mmCIF file of C-alpha atoms and ligand atoms in Angstrom:
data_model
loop_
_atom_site.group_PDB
_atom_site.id
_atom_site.type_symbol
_atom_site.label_atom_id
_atom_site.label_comp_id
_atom_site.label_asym_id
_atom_site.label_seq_id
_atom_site.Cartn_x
_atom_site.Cartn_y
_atom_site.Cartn_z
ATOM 1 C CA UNK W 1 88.590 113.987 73.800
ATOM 2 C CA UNK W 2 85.639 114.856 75.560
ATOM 3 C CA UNK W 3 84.532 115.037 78.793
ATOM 4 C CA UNK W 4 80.604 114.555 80.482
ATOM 5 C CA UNK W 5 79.615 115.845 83.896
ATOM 6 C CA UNK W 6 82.240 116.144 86.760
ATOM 7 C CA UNK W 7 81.159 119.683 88.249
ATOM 8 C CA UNK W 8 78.788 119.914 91.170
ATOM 9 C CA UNK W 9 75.792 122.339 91.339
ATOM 10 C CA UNK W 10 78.260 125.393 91.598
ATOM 11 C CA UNK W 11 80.141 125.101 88.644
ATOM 12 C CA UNK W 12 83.154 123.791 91.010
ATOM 13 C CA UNK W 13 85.274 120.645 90.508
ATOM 14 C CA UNK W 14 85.136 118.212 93.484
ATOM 15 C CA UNK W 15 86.517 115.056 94.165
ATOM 16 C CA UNK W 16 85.291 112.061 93.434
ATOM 17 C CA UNK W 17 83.810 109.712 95.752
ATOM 18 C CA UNK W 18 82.603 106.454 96.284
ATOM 19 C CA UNK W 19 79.284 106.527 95.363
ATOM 20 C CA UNK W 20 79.358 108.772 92.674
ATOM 21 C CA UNK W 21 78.586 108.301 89.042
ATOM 22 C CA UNK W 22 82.164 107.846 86.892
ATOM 23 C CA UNK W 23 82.174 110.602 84.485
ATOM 24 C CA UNK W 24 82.387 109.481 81.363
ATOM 25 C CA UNK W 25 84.708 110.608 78.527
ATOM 26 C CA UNK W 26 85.110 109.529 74.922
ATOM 27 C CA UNK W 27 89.155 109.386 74.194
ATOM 28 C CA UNK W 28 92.253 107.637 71.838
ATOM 29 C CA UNK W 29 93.731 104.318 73.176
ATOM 30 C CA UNK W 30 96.110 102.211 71.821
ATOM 31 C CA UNK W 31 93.189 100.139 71.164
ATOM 32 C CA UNK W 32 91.507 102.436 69.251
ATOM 33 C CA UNK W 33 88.304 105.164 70.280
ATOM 34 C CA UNK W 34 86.886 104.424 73.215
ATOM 35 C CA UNK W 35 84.517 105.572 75.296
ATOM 36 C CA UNK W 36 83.896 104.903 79.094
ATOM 37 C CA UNK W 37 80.250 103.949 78.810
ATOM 38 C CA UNK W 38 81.003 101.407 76.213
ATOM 39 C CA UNK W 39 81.937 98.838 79.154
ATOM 40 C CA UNK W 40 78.791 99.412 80.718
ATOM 41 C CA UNK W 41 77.740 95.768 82.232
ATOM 42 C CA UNK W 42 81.150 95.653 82.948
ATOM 43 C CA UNK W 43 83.398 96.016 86.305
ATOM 44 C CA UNK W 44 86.192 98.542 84.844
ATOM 45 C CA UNK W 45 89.322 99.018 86.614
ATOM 46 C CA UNK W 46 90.627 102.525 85.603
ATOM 47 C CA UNK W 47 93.920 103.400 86.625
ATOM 48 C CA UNK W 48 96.298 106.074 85.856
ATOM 49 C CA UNK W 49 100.067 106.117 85.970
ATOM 50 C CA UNK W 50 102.539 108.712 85.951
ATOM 51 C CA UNK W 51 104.593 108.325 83.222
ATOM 52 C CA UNK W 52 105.567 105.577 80.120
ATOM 53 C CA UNK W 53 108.976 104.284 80.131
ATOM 54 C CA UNK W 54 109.286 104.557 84.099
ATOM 55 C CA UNK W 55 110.026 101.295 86.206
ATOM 56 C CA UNK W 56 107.365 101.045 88.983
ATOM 57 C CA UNK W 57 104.763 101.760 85.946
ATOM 58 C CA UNK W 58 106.392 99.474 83.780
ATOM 59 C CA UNK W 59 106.513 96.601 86.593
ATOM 60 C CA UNK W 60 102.493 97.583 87.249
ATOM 61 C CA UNK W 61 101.961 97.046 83.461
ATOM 62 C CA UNK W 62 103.946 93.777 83.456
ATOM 63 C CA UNK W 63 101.876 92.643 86.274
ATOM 64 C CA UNK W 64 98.712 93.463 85.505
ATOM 65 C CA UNK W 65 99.027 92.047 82.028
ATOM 66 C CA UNK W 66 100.379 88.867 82.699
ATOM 67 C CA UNK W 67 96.804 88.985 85.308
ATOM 68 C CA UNK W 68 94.468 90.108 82.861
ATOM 69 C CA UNK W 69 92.828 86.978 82.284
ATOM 70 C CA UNK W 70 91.997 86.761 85.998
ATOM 71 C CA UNK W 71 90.362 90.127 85.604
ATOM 72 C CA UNK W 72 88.377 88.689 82.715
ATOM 73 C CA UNK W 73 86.981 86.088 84.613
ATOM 74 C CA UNK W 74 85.783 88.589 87.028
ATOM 75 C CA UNK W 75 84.252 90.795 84.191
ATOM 76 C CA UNK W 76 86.614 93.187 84.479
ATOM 77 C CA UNK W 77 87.888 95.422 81.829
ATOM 78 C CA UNK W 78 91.431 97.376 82.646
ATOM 79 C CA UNK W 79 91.726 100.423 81.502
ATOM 80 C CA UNK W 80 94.647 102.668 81.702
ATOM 81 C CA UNK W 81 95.082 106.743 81.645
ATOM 82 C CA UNK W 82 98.357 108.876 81.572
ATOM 83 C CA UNK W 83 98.911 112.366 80.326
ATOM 84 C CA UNK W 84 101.224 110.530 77.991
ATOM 85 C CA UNK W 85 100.845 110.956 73.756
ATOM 86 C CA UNK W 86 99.290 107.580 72.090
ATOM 87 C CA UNK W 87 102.932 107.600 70.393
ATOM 88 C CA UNK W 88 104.279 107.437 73.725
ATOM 89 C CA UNK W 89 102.080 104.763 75.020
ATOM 90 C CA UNK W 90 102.884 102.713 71.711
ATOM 91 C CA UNK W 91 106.340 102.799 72.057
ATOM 92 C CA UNK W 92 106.158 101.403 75.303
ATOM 93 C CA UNK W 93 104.005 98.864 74.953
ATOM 94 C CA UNK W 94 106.646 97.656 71.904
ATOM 95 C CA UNK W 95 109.583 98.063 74.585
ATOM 96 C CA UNK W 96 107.599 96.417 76.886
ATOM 97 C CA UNK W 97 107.176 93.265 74.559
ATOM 98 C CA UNK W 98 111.009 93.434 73.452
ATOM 99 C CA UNK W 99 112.247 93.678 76.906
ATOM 100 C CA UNK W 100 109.747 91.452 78.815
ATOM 101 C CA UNK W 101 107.770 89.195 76.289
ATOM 102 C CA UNK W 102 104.683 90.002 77.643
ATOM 103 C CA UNK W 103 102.032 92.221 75.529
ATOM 104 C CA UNK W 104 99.729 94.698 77.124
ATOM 105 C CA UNK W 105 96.583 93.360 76.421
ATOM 106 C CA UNK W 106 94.129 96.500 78.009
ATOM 107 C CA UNK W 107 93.446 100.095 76.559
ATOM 108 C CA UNK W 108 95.891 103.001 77.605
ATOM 109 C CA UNK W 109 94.168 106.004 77.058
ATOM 110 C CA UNK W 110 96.439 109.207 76.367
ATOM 111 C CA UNK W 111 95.141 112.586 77.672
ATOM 112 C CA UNK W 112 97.787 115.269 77.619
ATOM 113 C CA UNK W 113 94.832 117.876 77.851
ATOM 114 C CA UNK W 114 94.453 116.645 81.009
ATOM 115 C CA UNK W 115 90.470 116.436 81.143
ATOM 116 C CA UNK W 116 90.352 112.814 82.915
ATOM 117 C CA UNK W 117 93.420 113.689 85.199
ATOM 118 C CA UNK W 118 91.178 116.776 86.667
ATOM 119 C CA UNK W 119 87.731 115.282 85.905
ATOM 120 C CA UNK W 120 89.306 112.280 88.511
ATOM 121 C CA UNK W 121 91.681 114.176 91.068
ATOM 122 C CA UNK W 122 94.336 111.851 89.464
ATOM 123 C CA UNK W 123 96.673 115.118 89.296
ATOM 124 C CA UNK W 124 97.776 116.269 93.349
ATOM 125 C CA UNK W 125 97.055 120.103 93.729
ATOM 126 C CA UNK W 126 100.589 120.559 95.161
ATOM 127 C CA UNK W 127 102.040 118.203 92.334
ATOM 128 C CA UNK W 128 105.006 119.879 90.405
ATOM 129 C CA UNK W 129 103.994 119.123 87.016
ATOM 130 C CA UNK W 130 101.038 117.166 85.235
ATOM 131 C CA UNK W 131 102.126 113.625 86.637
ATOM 132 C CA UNK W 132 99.231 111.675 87.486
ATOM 133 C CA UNK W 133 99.122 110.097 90.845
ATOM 134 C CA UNK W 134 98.819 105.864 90.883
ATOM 135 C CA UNK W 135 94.996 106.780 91.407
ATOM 136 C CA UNK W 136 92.696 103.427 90.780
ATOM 137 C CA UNK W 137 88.991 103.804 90.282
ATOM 138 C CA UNK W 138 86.659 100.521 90.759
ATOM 139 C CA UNK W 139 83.560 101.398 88.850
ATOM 140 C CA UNK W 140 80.421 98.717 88.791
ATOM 141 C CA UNK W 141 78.705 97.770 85.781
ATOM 142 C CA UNK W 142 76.166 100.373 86.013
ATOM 143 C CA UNK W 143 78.928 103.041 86.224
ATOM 144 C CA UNK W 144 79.382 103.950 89.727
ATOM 145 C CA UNK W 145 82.243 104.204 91.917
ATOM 146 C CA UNK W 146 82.753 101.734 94.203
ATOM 147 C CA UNK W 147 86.447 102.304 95.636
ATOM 148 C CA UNK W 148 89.285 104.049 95.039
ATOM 149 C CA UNK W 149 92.771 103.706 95.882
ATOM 150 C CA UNK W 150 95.329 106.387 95.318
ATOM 151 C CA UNK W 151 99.392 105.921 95.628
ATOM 152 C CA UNK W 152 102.028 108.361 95.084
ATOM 153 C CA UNK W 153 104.198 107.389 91.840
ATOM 154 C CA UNK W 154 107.248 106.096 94.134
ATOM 155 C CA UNK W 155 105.199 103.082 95.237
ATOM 156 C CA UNK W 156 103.527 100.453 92.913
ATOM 157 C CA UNK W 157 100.175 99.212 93.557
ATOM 158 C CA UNK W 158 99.724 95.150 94.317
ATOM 159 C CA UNK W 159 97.832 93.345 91.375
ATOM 160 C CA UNK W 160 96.391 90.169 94.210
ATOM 161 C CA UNK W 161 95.335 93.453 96.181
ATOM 162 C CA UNK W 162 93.604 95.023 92.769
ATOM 163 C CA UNK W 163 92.197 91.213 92.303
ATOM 164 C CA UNK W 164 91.001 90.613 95.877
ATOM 165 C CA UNK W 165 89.233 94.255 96.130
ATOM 166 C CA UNK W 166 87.449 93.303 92.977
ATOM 167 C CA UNK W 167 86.313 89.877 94.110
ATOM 168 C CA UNK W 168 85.169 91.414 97.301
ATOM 169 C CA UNK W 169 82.773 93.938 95.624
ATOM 170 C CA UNK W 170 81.342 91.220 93.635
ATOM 171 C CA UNK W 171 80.818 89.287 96.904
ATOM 172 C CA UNK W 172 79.075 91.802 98.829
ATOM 173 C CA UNK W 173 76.819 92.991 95.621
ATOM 174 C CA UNK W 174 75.927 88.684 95.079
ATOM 175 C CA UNK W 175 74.972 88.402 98.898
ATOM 176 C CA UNK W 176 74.076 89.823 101.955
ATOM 177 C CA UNK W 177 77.093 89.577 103.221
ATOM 178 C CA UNK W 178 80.172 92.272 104.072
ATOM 179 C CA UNK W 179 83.837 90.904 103.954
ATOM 180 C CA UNK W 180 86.458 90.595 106.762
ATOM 181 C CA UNK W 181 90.086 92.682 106.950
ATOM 182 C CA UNK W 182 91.917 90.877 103.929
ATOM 183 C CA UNK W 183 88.854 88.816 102.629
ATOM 184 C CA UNK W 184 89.583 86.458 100.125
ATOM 185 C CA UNK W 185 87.102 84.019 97.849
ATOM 186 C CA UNK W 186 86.905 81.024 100.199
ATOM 187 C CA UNK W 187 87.615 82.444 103.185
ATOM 188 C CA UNK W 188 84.235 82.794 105.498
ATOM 189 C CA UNK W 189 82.174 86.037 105.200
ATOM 190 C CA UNK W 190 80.512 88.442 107.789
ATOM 191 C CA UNK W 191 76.876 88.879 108.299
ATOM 192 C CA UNK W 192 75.608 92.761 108.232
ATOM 193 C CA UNK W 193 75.814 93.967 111.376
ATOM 194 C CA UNK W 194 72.092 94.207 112.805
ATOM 195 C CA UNK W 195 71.852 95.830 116.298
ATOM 196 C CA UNK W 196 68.649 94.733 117.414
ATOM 197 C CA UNK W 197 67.519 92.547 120.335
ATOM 198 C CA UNK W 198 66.481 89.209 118.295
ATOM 199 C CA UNK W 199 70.082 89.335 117.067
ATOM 200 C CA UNK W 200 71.764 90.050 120.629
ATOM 201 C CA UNK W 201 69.936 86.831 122.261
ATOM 202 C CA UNK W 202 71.038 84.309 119.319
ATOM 203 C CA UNK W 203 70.234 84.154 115.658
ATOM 204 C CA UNK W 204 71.966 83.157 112.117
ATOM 205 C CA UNK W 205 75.676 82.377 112.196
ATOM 206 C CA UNK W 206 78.486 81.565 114.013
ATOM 207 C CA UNK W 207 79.973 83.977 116.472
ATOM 208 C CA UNK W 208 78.607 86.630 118.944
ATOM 209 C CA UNK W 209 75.810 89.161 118.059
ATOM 210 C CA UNK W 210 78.478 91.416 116.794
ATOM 211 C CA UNK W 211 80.320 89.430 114.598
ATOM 212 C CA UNK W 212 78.652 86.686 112.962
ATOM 213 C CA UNK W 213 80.346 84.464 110.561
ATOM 214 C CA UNK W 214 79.128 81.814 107.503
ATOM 215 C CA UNK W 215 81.134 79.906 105.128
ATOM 216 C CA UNK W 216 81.569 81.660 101.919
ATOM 217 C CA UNK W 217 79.259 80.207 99.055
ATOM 218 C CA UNK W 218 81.495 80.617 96.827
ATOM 219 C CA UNK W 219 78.868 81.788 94.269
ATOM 220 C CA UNK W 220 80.103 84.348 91.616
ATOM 221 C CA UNK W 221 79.060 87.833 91.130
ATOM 222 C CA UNK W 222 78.402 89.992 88.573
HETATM 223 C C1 BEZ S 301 108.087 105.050 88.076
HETATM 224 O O1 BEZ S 301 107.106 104.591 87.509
HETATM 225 O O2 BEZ S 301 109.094 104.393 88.272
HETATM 226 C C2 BEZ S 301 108.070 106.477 88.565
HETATM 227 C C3 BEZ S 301 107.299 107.426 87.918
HETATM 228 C C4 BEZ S 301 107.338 108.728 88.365
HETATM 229 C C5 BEZ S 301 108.109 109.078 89.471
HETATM 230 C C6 BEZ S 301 108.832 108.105 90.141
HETATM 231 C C7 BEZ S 301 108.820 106.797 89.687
#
């Protein structure tokens, strides 16, 4: 496995943030090698999980599985990272089939070196052993990150929430447009806010100066 970038300029390890370029790393997956940068173009949902064979990641893998196609159609590639051996992750996906019928149809990358876990903060500085957090990483088709959501392993993470954050980048990248609390494709957008007098006294929109509305085009996004 190997690992590019990730360090600031004094040789420190910092957090990731939106905004920043996704280190990328080359590593085995039950799909074969593969290599971050290889979905550039690409919206690529990369999300770790704490351990195989555990029931809040196995219902997350169920879910987001049986959703992949809708992730697809939003060119969106899932990827998936635990410290976990590529014998592990093969195993489950094969228990996964027996006991639920439904095959895991993205990468799981293994790193039990830990290099992604610590390139992405996925590992808690006060965690008790190398579990990764439920950290999720939306990264844009030019490789930047875009959001992030992080949950500790007790809770699973919503796939329509995974789904609607994803349509919403796509939205606000397509048009000039930002996206209301719980936005979803349909539903009418906000105009950018724009603090100036012409706006105050009337302009585009429904609404008041500070919250202007339109009907959502509906057009895709990248
Ligand atoms: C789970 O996926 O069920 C799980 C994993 C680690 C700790 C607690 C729960």
């Amino acid at each position: 496995m190997r690992l590019d970038a990730g360090t600031d300029t004094a040789g420190m390890q910092r957090l990731l943030q939106i905004g920043d370029f996704a280190p990328n790393f080359q590593a085995r997956t039950t799909m074969g090698q593969v290599s971050l940068s290889d979905y550039r173009g690409r919206w690529v949902l990369l999300f770790s999980h704490p351990a195989d064979f555990t029931p809040v990641c196995t219902s997350e893998f169920v879910g987001l599985s049986r959703a992949n196609e809708r992730f697809q159609a939003l060119n969106c590639q899932l990827l998936a990272v635990s410290v976990d051996s590529l014998y592990s992750h093969l195993g489950w996906i094969r228990a996964i089939r027996e006991t639920f019928g439904v095959t895991v149809s993205f990468p799981i990358v293994e790193d039990p070196s830990l290099v992604i876990g610590h390139a992405y903060g996925m590992i808690a500085d006060n965690a008790p052993d190398a579990a990764t957090m439920r950290s999720t990483f939306f990264i844009d088709p030019e490789g930047i990150i875009r959001a992030t959501l992080c949950y500790p392993a007790t809770v699973g993470r919503s796939v329509d929430e995974l789904l609607r954050v994803l349509a919403a980048l796509r939205k606000v990248d397509a048009e000039d447009v930002v996206t209301p609390e719980g936005w979803r494709p349909g539903d009418d957008v906000l105009l950018p806010p724009q603090p100036d007098q012409a706006a105050a006294l009337g302009g585009d929109g429904d609404g008041c100066w500070f919250y202007r509305t339109r009907p959502d085009s509906r057009d895709g996004g990248r």
